[in-house]
Every structure is written in structure tokens, then in C-alpha cells.
Coordinates of C-alpha atoms in Angstrom, one line a residue:
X1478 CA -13.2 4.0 32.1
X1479 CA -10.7 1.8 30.1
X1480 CA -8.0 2.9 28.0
X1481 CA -8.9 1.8 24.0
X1482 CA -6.6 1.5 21.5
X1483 CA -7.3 4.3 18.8
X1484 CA -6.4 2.5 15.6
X1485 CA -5.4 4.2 11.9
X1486 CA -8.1 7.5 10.5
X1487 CA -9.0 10.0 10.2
X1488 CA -8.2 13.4 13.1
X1489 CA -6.7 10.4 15.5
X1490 CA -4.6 13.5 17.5
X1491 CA -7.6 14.8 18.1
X1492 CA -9.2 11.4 19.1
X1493 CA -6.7 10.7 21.8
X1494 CA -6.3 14.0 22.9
X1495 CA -10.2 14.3 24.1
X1496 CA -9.6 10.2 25.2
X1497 CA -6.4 11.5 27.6
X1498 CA -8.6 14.2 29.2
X1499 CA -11.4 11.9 29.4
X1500 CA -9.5 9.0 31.1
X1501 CA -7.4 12.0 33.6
X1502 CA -10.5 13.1 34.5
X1503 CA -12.0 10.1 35.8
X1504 CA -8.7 8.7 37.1
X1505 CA -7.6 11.5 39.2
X1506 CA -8.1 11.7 42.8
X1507 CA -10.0 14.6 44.4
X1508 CA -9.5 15.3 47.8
X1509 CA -9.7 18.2 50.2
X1510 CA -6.6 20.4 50.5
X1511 CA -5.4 23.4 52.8
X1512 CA -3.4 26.1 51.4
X1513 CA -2.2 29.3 53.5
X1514 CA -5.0 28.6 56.1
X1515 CA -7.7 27.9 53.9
X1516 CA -9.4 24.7 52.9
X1517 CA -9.8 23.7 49.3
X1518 CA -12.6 21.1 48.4
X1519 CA -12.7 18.5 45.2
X1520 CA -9.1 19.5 44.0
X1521 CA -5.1 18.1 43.9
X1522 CA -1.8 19.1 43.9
X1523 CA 0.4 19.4 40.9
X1524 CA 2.7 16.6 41.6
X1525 CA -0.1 14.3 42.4
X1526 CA -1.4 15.3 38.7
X1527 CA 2.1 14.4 37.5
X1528 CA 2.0 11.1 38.8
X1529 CA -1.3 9.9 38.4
X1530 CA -1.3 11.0 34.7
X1531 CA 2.2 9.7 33.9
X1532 CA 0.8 6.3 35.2
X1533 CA -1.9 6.6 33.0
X1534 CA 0.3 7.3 29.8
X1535 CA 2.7 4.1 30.5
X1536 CA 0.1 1.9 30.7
X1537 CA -2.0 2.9 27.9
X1538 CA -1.0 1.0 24.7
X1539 CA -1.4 4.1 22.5
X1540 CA 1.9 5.4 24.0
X1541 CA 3.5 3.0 26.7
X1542 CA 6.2 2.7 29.1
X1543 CA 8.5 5.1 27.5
X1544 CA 6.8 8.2 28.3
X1545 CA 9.0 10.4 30.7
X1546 CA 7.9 12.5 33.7
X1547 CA 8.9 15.5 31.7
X1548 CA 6.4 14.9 28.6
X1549 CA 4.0 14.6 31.3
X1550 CA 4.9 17.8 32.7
X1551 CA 4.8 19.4 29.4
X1552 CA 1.3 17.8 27.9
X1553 CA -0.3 19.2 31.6
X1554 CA 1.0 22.6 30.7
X1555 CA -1.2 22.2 27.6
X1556 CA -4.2 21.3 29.5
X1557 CA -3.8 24.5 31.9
X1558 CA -3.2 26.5 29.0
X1559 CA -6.3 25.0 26.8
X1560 CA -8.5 24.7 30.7
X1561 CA -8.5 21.2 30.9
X1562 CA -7.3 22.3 34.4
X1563 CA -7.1 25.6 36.7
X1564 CA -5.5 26.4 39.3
X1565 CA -7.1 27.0 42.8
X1566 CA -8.4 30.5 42.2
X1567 CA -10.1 29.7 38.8
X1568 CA -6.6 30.8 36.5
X1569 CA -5.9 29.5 33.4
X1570 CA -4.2 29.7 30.4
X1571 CA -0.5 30.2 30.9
X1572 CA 1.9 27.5 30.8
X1573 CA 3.9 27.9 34.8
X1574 CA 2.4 24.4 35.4
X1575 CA 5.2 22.9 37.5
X1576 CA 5.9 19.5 39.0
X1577 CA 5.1 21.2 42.6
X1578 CA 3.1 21.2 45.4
X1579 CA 0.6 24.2 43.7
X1580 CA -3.0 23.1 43.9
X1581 CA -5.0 22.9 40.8
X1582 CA -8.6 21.8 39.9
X1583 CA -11.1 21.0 37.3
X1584 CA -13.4 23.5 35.7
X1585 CA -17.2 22.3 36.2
X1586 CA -16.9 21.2 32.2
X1587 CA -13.4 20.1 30.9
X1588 CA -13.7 21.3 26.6
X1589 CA -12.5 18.6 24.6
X1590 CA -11.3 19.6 21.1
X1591 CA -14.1 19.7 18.3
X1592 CA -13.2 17.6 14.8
X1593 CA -11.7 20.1 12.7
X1594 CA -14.2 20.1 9.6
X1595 CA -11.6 19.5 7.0
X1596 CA -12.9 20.0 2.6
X1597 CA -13.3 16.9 1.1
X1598 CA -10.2 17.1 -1.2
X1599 CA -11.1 16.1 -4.8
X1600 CA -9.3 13.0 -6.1
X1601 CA -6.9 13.9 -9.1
X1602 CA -7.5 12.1 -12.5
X1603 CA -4.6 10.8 -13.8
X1604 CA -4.6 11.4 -17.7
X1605 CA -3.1 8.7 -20.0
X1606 CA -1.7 9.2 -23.5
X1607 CA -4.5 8.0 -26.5
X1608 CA -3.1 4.7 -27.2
X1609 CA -5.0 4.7 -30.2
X1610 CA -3.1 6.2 -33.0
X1611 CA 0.4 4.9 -34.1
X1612 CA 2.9 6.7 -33.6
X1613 CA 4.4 8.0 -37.1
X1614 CA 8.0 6.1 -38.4
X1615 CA 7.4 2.8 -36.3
X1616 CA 6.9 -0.4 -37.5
X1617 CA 4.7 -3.2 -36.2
X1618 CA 6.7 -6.1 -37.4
X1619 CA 8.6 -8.6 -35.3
X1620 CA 6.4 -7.3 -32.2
X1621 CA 6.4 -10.2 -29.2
X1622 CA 3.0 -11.3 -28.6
X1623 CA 2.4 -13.2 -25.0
X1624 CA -0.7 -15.8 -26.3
X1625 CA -3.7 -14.9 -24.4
X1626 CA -5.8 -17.8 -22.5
X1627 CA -9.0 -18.2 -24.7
X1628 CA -12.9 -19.9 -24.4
X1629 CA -14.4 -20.9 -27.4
X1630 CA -16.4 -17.7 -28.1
X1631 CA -13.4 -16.0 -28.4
X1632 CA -11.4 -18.8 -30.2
X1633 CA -14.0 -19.1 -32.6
X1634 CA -14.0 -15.0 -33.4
X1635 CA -10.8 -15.3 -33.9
X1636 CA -10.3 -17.4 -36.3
X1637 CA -14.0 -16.6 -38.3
X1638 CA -11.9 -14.0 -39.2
X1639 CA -10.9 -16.1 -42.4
X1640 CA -14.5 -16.3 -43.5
X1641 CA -15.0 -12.8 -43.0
X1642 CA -17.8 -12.8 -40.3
X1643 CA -16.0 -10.1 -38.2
X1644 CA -13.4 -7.6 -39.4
X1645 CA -10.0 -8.3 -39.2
X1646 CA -7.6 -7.0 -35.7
X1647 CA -4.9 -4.7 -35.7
X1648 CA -1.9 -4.1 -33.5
X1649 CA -2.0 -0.8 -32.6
X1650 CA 1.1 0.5 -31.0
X1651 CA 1.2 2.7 -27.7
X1652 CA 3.2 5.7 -27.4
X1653 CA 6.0 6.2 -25.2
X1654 CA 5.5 7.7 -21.5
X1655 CA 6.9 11.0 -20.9
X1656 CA 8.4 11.3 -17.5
X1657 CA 5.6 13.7 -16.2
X1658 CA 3.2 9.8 -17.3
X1659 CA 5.8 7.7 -15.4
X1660 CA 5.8 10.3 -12.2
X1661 CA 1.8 10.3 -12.1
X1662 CA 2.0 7.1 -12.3
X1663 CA 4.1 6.3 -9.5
X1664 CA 2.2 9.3 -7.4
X1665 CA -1.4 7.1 -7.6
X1666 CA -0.1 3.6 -7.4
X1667 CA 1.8 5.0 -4.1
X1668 CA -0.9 6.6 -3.0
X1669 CA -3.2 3.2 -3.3
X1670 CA -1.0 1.5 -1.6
X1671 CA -1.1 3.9 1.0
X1672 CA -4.4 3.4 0.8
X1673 CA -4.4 -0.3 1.5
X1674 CA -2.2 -0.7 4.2
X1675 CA -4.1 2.0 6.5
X1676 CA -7.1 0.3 5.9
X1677 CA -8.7 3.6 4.8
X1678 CA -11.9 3.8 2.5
X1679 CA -10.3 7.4 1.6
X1680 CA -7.0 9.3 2.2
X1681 CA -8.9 12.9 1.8
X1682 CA -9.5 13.0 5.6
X1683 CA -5.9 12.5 6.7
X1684 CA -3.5 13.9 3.7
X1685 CA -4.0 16.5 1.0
X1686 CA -3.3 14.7 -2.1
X1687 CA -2.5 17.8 -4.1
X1688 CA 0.3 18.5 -1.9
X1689 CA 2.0 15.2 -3.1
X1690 CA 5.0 16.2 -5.1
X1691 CA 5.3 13.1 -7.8
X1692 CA 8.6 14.3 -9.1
X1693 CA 9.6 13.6 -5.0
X1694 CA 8.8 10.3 -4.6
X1695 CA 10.6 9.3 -8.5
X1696 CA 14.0 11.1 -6.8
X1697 CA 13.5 9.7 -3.2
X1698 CA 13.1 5.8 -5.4
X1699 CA 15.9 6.5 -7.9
X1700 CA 18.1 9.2 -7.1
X1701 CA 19.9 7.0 -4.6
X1702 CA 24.1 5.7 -3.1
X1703 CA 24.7 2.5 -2.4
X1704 CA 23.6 2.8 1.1
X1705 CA 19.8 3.7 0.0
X1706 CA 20.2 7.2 1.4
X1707 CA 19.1 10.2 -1.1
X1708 CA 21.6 11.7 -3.5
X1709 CA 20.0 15.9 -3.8
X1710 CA 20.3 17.1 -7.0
X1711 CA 21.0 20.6 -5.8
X1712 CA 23.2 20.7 -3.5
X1713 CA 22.6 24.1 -1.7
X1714 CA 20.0 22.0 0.1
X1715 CA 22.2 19.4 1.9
X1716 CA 23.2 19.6 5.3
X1717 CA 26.6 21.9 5.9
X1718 CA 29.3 20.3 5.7
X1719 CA 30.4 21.0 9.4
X1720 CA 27.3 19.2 10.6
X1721 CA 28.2 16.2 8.5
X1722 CA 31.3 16.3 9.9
X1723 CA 29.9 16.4 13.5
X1724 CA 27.3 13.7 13.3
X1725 CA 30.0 11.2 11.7
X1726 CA 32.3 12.1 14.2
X1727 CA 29.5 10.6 17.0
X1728 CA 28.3 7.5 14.4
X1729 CA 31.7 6.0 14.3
X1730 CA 33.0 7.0 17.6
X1731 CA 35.8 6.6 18.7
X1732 CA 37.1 6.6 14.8
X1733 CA 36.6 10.8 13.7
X1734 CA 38.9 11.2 11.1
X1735 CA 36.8 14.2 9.9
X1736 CA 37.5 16.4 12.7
X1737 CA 41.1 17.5 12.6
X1738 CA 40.9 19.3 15.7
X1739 CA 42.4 17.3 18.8
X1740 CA 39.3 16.0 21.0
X1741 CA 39.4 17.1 24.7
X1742 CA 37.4 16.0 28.0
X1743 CA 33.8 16.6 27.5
X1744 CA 34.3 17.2 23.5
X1745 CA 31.8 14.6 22.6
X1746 CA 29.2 16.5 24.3
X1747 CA 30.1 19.5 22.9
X1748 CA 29.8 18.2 19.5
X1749 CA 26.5 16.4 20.5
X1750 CA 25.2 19.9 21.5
X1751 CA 26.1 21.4 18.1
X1752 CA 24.1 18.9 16.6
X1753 CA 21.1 19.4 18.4
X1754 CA 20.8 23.2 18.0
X1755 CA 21.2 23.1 13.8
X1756 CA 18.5 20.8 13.6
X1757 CA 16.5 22.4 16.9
X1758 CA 16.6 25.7 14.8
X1759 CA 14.5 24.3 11.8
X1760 CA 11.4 26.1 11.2
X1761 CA 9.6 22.7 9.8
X1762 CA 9.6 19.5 11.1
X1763 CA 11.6 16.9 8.5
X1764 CA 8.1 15.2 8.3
X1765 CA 6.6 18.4 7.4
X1766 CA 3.5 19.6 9.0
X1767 CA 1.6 19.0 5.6
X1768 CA 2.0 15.5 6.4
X1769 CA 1.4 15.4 10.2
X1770 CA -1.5 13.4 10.3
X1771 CA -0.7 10.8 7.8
X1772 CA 2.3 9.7 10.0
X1773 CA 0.0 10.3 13.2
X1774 CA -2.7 8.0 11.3
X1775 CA 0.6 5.4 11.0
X1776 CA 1.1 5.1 14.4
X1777 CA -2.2 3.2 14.9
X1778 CA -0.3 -0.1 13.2
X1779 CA 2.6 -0.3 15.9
X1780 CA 1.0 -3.2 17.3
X1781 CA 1.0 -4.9 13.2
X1782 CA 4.9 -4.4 12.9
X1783 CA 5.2 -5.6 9.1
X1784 CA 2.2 -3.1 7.9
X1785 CA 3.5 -0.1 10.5
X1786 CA 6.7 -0.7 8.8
X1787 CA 5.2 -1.0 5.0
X1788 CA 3.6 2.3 5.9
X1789 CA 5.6 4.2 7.0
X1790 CA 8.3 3.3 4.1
X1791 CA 5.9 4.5 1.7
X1792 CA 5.2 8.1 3.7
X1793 CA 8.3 8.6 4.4
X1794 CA 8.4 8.2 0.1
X1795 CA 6.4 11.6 -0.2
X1796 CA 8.7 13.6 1.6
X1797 CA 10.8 16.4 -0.2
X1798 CA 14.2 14.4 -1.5
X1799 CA 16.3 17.2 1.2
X1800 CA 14.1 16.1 4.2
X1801 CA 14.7 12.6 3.5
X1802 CA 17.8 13.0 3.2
X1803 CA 18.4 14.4 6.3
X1804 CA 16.1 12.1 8.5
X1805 CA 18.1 9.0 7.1
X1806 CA 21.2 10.6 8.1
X1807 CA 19.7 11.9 11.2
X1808 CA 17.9 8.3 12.5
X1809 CA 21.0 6.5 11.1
X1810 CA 23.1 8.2 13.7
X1811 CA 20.5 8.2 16.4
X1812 CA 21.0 4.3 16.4
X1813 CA 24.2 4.1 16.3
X1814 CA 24.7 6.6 19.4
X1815 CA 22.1 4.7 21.1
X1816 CA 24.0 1.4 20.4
X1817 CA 28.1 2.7 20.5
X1818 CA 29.3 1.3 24.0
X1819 CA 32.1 3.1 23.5
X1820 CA 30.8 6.5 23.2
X1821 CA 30.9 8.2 26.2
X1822 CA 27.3 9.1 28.5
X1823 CA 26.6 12.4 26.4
X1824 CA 24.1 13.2 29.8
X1825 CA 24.9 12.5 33.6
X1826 CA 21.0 12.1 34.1
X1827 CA 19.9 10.2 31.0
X1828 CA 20.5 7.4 29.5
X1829 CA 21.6 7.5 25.2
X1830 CA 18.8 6.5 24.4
X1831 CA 16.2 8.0 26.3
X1832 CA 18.5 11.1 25.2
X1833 CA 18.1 10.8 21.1
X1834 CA 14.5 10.5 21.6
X1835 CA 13.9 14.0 23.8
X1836 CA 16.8 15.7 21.8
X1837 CA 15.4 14.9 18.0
X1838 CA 11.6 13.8 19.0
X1839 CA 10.6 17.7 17.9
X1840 CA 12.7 18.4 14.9
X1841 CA 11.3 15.0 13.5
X1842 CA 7.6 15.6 13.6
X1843 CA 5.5 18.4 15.5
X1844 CA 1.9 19.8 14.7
X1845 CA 1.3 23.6 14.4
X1846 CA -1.9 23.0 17.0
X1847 CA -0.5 23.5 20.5
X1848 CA -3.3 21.4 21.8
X1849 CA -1.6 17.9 19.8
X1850 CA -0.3 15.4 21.8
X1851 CA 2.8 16.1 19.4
X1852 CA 5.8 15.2 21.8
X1853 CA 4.5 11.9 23.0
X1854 CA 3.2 11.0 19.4
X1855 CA 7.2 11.9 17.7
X1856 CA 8.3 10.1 20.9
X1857 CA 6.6 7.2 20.3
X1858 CA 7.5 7.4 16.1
X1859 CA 11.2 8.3 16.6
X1860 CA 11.6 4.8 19.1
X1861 CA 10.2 2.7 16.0
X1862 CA 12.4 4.8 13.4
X1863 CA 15.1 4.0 15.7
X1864 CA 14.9 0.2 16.3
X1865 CA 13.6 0.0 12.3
X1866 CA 15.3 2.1 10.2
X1867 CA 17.1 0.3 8.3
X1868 CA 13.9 -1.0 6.9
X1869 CA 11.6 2.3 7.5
X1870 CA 14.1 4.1 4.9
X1871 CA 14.5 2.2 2.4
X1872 CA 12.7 2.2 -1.0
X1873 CA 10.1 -0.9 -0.5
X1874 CA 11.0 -3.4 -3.2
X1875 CA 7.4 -4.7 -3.8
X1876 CA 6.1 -1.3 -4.7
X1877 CA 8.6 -0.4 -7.2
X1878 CA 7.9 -3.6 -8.7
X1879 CA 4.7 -3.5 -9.2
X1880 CA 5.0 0.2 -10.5
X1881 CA 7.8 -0.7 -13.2
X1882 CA 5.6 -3.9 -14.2
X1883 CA 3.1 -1.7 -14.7
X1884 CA 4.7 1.5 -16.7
X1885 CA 5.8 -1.7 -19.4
X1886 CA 2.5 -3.0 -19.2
X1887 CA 0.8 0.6 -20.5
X1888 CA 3.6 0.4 -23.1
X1889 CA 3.3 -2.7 -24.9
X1890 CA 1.1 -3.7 -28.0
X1891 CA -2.7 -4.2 -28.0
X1892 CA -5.1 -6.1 -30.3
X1893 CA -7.5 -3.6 -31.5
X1894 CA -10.6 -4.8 -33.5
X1895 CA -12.7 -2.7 -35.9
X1896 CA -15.7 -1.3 -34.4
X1897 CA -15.1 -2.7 -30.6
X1898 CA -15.4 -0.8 -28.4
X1899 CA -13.0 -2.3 -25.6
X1900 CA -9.4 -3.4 -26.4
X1901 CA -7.7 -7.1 -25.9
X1902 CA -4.6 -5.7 -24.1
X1903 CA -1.8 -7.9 -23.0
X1904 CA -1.1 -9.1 -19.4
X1905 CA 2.0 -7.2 -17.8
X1906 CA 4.6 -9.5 -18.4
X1907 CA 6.8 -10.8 -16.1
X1908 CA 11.1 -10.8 -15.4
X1909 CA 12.4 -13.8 -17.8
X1910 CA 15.2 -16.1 -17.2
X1911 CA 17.3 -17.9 -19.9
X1912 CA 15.6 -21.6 -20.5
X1913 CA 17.3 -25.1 -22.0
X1914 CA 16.0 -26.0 -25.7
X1915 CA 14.7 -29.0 -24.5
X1916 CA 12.7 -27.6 -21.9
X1917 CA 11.5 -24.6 -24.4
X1918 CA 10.0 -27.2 -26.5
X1919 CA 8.2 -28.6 -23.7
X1920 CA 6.8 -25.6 -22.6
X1921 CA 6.0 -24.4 -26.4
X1922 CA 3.9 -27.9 -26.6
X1923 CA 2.2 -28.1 -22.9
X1924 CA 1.6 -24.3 -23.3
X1925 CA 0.0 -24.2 -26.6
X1926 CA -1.6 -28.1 -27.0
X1927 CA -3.1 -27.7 -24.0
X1928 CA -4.9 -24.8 -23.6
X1929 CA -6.3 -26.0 -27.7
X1930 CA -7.2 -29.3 -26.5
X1931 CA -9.4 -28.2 -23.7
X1932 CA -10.8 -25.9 -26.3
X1933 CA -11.8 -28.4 -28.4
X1934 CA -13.4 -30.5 -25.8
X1935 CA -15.5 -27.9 -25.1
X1936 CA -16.8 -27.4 -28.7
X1937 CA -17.3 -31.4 -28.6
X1938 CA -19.5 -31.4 -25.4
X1939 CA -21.2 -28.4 -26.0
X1940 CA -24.9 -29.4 -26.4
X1941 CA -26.3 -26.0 -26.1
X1942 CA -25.2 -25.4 -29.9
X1943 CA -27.0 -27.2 -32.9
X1944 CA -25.3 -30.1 -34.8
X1945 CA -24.6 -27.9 -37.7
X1946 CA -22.9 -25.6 -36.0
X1947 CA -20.9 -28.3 -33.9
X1948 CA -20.0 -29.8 -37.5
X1949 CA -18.8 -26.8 -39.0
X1950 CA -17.0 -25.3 -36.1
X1951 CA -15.0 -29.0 -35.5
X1952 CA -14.0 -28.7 -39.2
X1953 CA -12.5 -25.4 -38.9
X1954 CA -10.7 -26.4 -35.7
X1955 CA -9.6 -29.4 -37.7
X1956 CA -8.5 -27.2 -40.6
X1957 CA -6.8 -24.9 -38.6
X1958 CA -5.0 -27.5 -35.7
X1959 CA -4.8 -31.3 -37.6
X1960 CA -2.2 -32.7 -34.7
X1961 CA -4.7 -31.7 -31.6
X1962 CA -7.7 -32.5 -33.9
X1963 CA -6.8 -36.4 -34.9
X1964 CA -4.5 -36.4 -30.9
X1965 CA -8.4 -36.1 -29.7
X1966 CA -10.5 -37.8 -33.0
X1967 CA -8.1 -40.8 -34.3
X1968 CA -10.5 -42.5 -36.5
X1969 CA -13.7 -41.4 -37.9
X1970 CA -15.6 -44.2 -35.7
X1971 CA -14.3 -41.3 -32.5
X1972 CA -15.6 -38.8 -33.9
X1973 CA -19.2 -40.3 -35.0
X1974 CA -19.7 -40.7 -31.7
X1975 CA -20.8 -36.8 -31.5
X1976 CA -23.1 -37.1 -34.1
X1977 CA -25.6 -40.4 -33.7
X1978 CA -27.2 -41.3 -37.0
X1979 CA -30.6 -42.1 -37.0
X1980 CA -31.2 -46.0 -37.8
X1981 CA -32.4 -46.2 -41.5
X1982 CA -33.3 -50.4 -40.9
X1983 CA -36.8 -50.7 -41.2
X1984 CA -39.0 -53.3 -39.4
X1985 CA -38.8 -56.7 -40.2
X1986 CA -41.7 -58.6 -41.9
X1987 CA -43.8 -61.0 -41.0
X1988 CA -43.1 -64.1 -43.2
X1989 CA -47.3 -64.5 -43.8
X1990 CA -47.3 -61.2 -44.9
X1991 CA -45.5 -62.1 -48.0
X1992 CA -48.1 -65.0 -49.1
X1993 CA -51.8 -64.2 -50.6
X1994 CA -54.0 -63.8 -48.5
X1995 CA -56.1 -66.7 -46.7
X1996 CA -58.8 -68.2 -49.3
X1997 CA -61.6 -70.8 -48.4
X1998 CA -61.0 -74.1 -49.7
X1999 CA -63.8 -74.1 -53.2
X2000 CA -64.9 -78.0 -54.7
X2001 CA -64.1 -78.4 -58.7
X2002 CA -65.3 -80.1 -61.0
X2003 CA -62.5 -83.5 -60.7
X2004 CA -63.9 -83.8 -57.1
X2005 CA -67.4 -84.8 -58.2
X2006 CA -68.6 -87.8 -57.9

């Protein structure tokens, strides 16, 4: 059986978990064994199990190479504690797994975890203000209008307008969006995009949209230094000051101006140890468990790097402002540690890196199941946070964009006619730059001319409408736009062309038709004899 790669969905712990026991199953050796004087059949020792499974971890592309022989250790605890596994008298259900010579089998039918049958959570309708009445006090003079490509069914409503076949438009003036508007706003146009990049038909099966906090991700977007990271609004929820203190003493080591006590063999560690317990201490993960399976559903796009970095800027967007606060400072020092060649080994055994990962891996994401595969999943997250942060934590750029292009858009002007029942609103505009004169009259004649000439080509070679209508919609075109009119009609002999008289020449004559008719010759008279 063949390791898969389990891509982006819906309960994908739960997918790999049952693939892992699946793939153990079939991969481990069974062999006899003797233990105490008695023979064992169809079993294997608990270090075997160690390596053959930690083999079968590094080569799988769903975690890799990184995996230590201690995560291994710890995930086989799991499957004694769950029976995946039991030890040679049939026991199960502690975790004393140890990497030892102990013998250990499988039960006749290993229980692979059932899909958790999760509500379908109802997608929130986002409610608009009525654009439709104007709001009292404001005017709707000197409003800019952005000229709206037209056809000639619209073109010619337009202007019939003047003969009073349709009622006349009005500009009907949209109110302005409270804050509660724009943070909706920003919540579903987040959430699409969320959307879209997992390649998800639906997001009910991996995140609870109600427990999206809008006013977090406006704060997390806005509420920013210089340096991207989160500025809290109340600051009883920032980290103590002596743990700040602590973890830029270890960014920009050797320089710790912050501590004023005198450093000493071994202080380093010591201050790396300090570190690790605050944050070990947490009762919630900085991802949160609420948002576990989003961020597991992420880690199917590792092998896209541009997408598994797009999506995982915009989860790490819904977090509470204090949490991602804290993981930017966290993962910010994390790479510098693991990167500072002249910080000191903070473990004899380990290297820095390897070190950040085990030391942080839990306090950065965990599940509340003990049967996850949590510690190699946040192992494998925390490496990409680590080599990517820098991008990972930012605000994406194409996002906010879009979202600010939008809240104008709902804001400007619309053209409102009586009785329609739809509205001809305005494209979003887009960010302007400063233009010459000369190039502005350009642009005002190529962008208007244009556009009215092909409009009134297609009037002229339009032969689904009768000549009476061709005639009288070419004058009002030529009443309304003389310089495009005679540009495309200079003489009448041009425009006659359209319209082919009939020929009013009748047939010519025969010239004996115009003499009396033939009459036999008669004798008179004089011709007698």
C-alpha cells in the first residue's frame, strides 16, 4: 500500500490518521518472538515499531524528513492508548509505550476513527444598507460620473429620453457604511477568498463561520507598527513585559540591552527556558482550537508554496488581534534563533532548529482529540511559519485591495430609472494618477469618439430594423453627435448608400410604337385609268 498525498478538506486529521494506521499496519514486520521462556507468534518489539514507523513518516510527503524519533514515540503512545496496538498479553490503553525492547501486537481489527458528523453551519447573509432613498441634506450636483460602455439598445434609451418614450433617470445617492457594513464586509470577502484558494465548494465542513470575529480581522489589517506586527488596543492582553524582554534578549543576541542583569555561563539557556514555560503554560493554542482544522485543511498546499502561503496569510487574518500578536513575535524570534550563529547551542543534543520546532510546535497549534496527529501536523506548520514568515504574517496586499475597491464601489452614485427594476451602477473605480493636458485631450477624444463611432456603425449595418426606424434613429444620433455623425457620413451621396432608392426611369419605347398603326395600301380615285 502506497503512501497518498491527502490534499485540502474537509476532517483531513482524521483522513491521515486512519491512512498512518493503515500504511503501519501493512508495513510492519511480524515475526515470532520469545519473552521469559515463552514464544510469541505474529508480533514485534517496541523499538522495531519505532523504526519502522519513523521510516514510514519521513518518506511520506504529508509530513517528511523532519519527523523525529521522539514524535514517533509519542504518536505510538496514541495508538496503544486508542488500540491500534497492544501489548503481548492483550493490554491497552495507557500511554508507557517506550522506545524498548517490550513486545507488542495488533488486535485482530485495528479501529480507525469514524468522520465526526459535523451540522451543516448556515451561511450568514450579509445585510446592506437600502441604497434607495437619499439621504436628507445632500446634494447631487457636481457628482463624478465614470461613462459606462453602451450598445445601441441602451444608447438609444438613453437618449429617447428627450422624446419622452421612457421616463427620465435619477442619481440616487448611497448612504454611508457604518463600520459594523465595512467589518461584514471584509468578514465575507475574506472568507471567499478563503474559499478559493482551498479549492473548497464550502467552508461549513472545516470552520465555523459564526465564530469569525469581523471586528478581528479589521484590527489584525489596520491596527498595525511599521513592522506589520499588531498594535492591541487593550493592553492587559499583551505579553508581560519580562517575556518581551526575554525573547529580544535571544532575537538580537549577543546585543540585550533590555536585560540589565550581567549574563553568566549558561544564561542564554536559562532565558530560553523562561520562554518556553510562559508560552507552554497557555491553556489555548495561539491558533486556537476553533480554528484547528482550517489550518490542518492548509497544510494540504505545502507542495503549491504561493497558495499555502496566500492561505495561510488570510487564516492567520481571523485570529483574535492578542494571538496574532503573539505568534508574530513568537515565529519572528524563532527564526532568528534558528539563524543567529552567534547564539550559543541552547541544547547539547539538538540542533536550534530542530529545538524551536519541538519547544513551540504545541503552544502554536494542538487539537483537543488525543487521537490527532497534532504534533507532527504543528511540526510540519511551524517549519513553513519559520522559513516564511515574513510573508505568512503580513496583511496580503491584494486582498485589502480588492476589499477597499469594493467598500467605494457600494458607495458611489447609481442611475436609477423609474419603474426598473434593476439599477445601472457604476464599475468600482480604480487608483488615478495625475495626467498631461495634452494627453487628457487624447484620452477625452479616443475615449468618448470611439466608443460613439462603433455605435453608430452598428445602427448603420443593422438590417434587422426597418428603414424607418434606421432613418429616424441616424437623425437623432446626428442631432445629438454632428462631429462623429458627418466624421462617418461626409456628404449626403455616403449616407444614401444605406438607403437605395428605387429607380423611377420607366422603360424605353419602341420608336414604331409612336407611329399609327400599319394600314393596307387603298387605290383613289387619281390612280385610275
Amino acid at each position: 500500500m502506497s503512501a497518498r498525498l491527502v490534499g485540502p478538506g474537509p476532517y483531513r486529521a482524521t483522513r491521515l490518521w486512519n491512512e498512518i494506521i493503515e500504511l503501519f499496519r501493512a508495513a510492519m514486520p511480524l515475526r515470532k518472538h520469545r519473552c521469559r521462556f515463552k514464544s510469541y507468534e505474529r508480533c514485534f518489539k517496541a523499538s522495531e515499531a519505532v523504526d519502522c514507523l519513523h521510516e514510514l513518516l519521513g518518506s511520506n510527503q504529508n509530513f517528511g524528513p523532519e519527523v523525529t524519533r521522539g514524535q514517533t514515540v509519542k504518536l505510538l503512545k496514541k495508538f496503544l492508548k486508542n488500540h491500534v496496538i497492544e501489548d503481548i498479553k492483550g493490554r491497552w490503553g495507557k500511554e508507557d509505550f517506550q522506545d524498548d525492547g517490550h513486545l507488542y501486537r495488533f488486535p485482530p481489527s485495528s479501529p480507525l476513527k469514524p468522520y465526526p458528523k459535523k451540522p451543516s453551519f448556515g451561511k450568514e447573509v450579509i445585510k446592506f444598507p437600502d441604497w434607495n432613498e437619499t439621504k436628507v441634506g445632500v446634494s447631487q450636483e457636481h457628482i463624478p460620473v465614470k461613462s459606462v460602455t453602451m450598445n445601441s439598445e441602451m444608447w438609444y434609451k438613453r437618449h429617447s429620453i428627450a422624446i419622452g418614450e421612457v421616463p427620465a433617470c435619477k442619481l440616487v445617492l448611497r448612504r454611508e457604511l457604518t463600520q459594523a457594513n465595512i467589518e461584514e464586509i471584509w468578514k465575507s470577502m475574506t472568507l471567499s477568498r478563503l474559499q478559493k484558494v482551498l479549492g473548497l465548494n464550502s467552508l461549513d465542513e472545516v470552520l465555523d463561520t459564526k465564530l469569525v470575529n469581523s471586528k478581528h480581522i479589521v484590527q489584525n489589517a489596520y491596527n498595525v507598527n511599521k513592522q506589520g506586527i499588531v498594535i492591541l488596543e487593550d493592553k492587559s492582553k499583551d505579553l508581560p513585559h519580562w517575556i518581551l524582554s526575554a525573547m529580544k534578549c535571544l532575537a538580537n543576541w549577543p546585543s540585550c540591552s533590555d536585560l540589565k542583569q550581567p549574563t553568566y555561563s549558561g544564561f542564554e539557556r536559562d532565558v530560553f527556558k523562561t520562554i518556553v514555560d510562559y508560552f507552554g503554560q497557555m491553556k489555548e493554542p495561539l491558533l486556537t482550537f476553533n480554528f484547528f482544522d482550517i489550518f490542518v485543511c492548509v497544510l494540504g498546499l505545502l507542495q503549491k508554496h504561493s497558495k499555502a502561503v496566500e492561505a495561510l496569510q488570510i487564516s492567520c487574518l481571523l485570529l483574535p488581534p492578542e494571538n496574532r500578536r503573539k505568534l508574530q513575535l513568537l515565529v519572528r524570534m524563532m527564526a532568528r534563533i534558528s539563524f543567529n550563529q552567534d547564539l550559543p547551542p541552547l541544547s547539547e543534543s539538538v540542533r536550534t532548529r530542530t529545538l524551536m520546532v519541538q519547544a513551540f510546535s504545541r503552544c502554536i497549534l494542538c487539537s483537543k482529540d488525543e487521537m490527532d496527529l497534532d504534533e507532527l501536523l504543528a511540526a510540519k506548520l511551524v517549519s513553513f511559519l519559520m522559513d516564511n514568515y515574513q510573508e505568512i504574517l503580513n496583511v496580503p496586499s491584494s486582498l485589502k485591495s480588492s476589499i477597499e475597491e469594493h467598500v467605494v464601489h457600494v458607495q458611489r452614485v447609481q442611475i436609477k430609472y423609474t419603474g426598473a427594476d434593476t439599477d445601472a451602477t457604476f464599475p468600482a473605480p480604480s487608483f488615478c494618477h495625475q495626467i498631461s493636458t495634452d494627453e487628457f485631450e487624447y484620452q477625452r477624444a479616443t475615449g468618448s469618439q470611439e466608443p460613439l463611432a462603433a455605435l453608430l456603425e452598428e445602427i448603420a449595418m443593422n438590417k434587422e430594423i426597418s428603414v424607418k426606424d434606421k432613418k429616424k434613429k441616424l437623425k437623432q444620433f446626428q442631432k445629438s453627435y454632428p462631429e462623429v455623425y458627418k466624421e462617418r457620413f461626409p456628404t449626403p451621396e455616403t449616407e444614401a448608400v444605406l438607403f437605395p432608392e428605387k429607380s423611377k426611369q420607366k422603360p424605353p419605347i419602341l420608336m414604331w410604337a409612336l407611329k399609327k398603326p400599319f394600314q393596307p395600301f387603298h387605290r383613289t380615285r387619281s390612280f385610275r385609268m
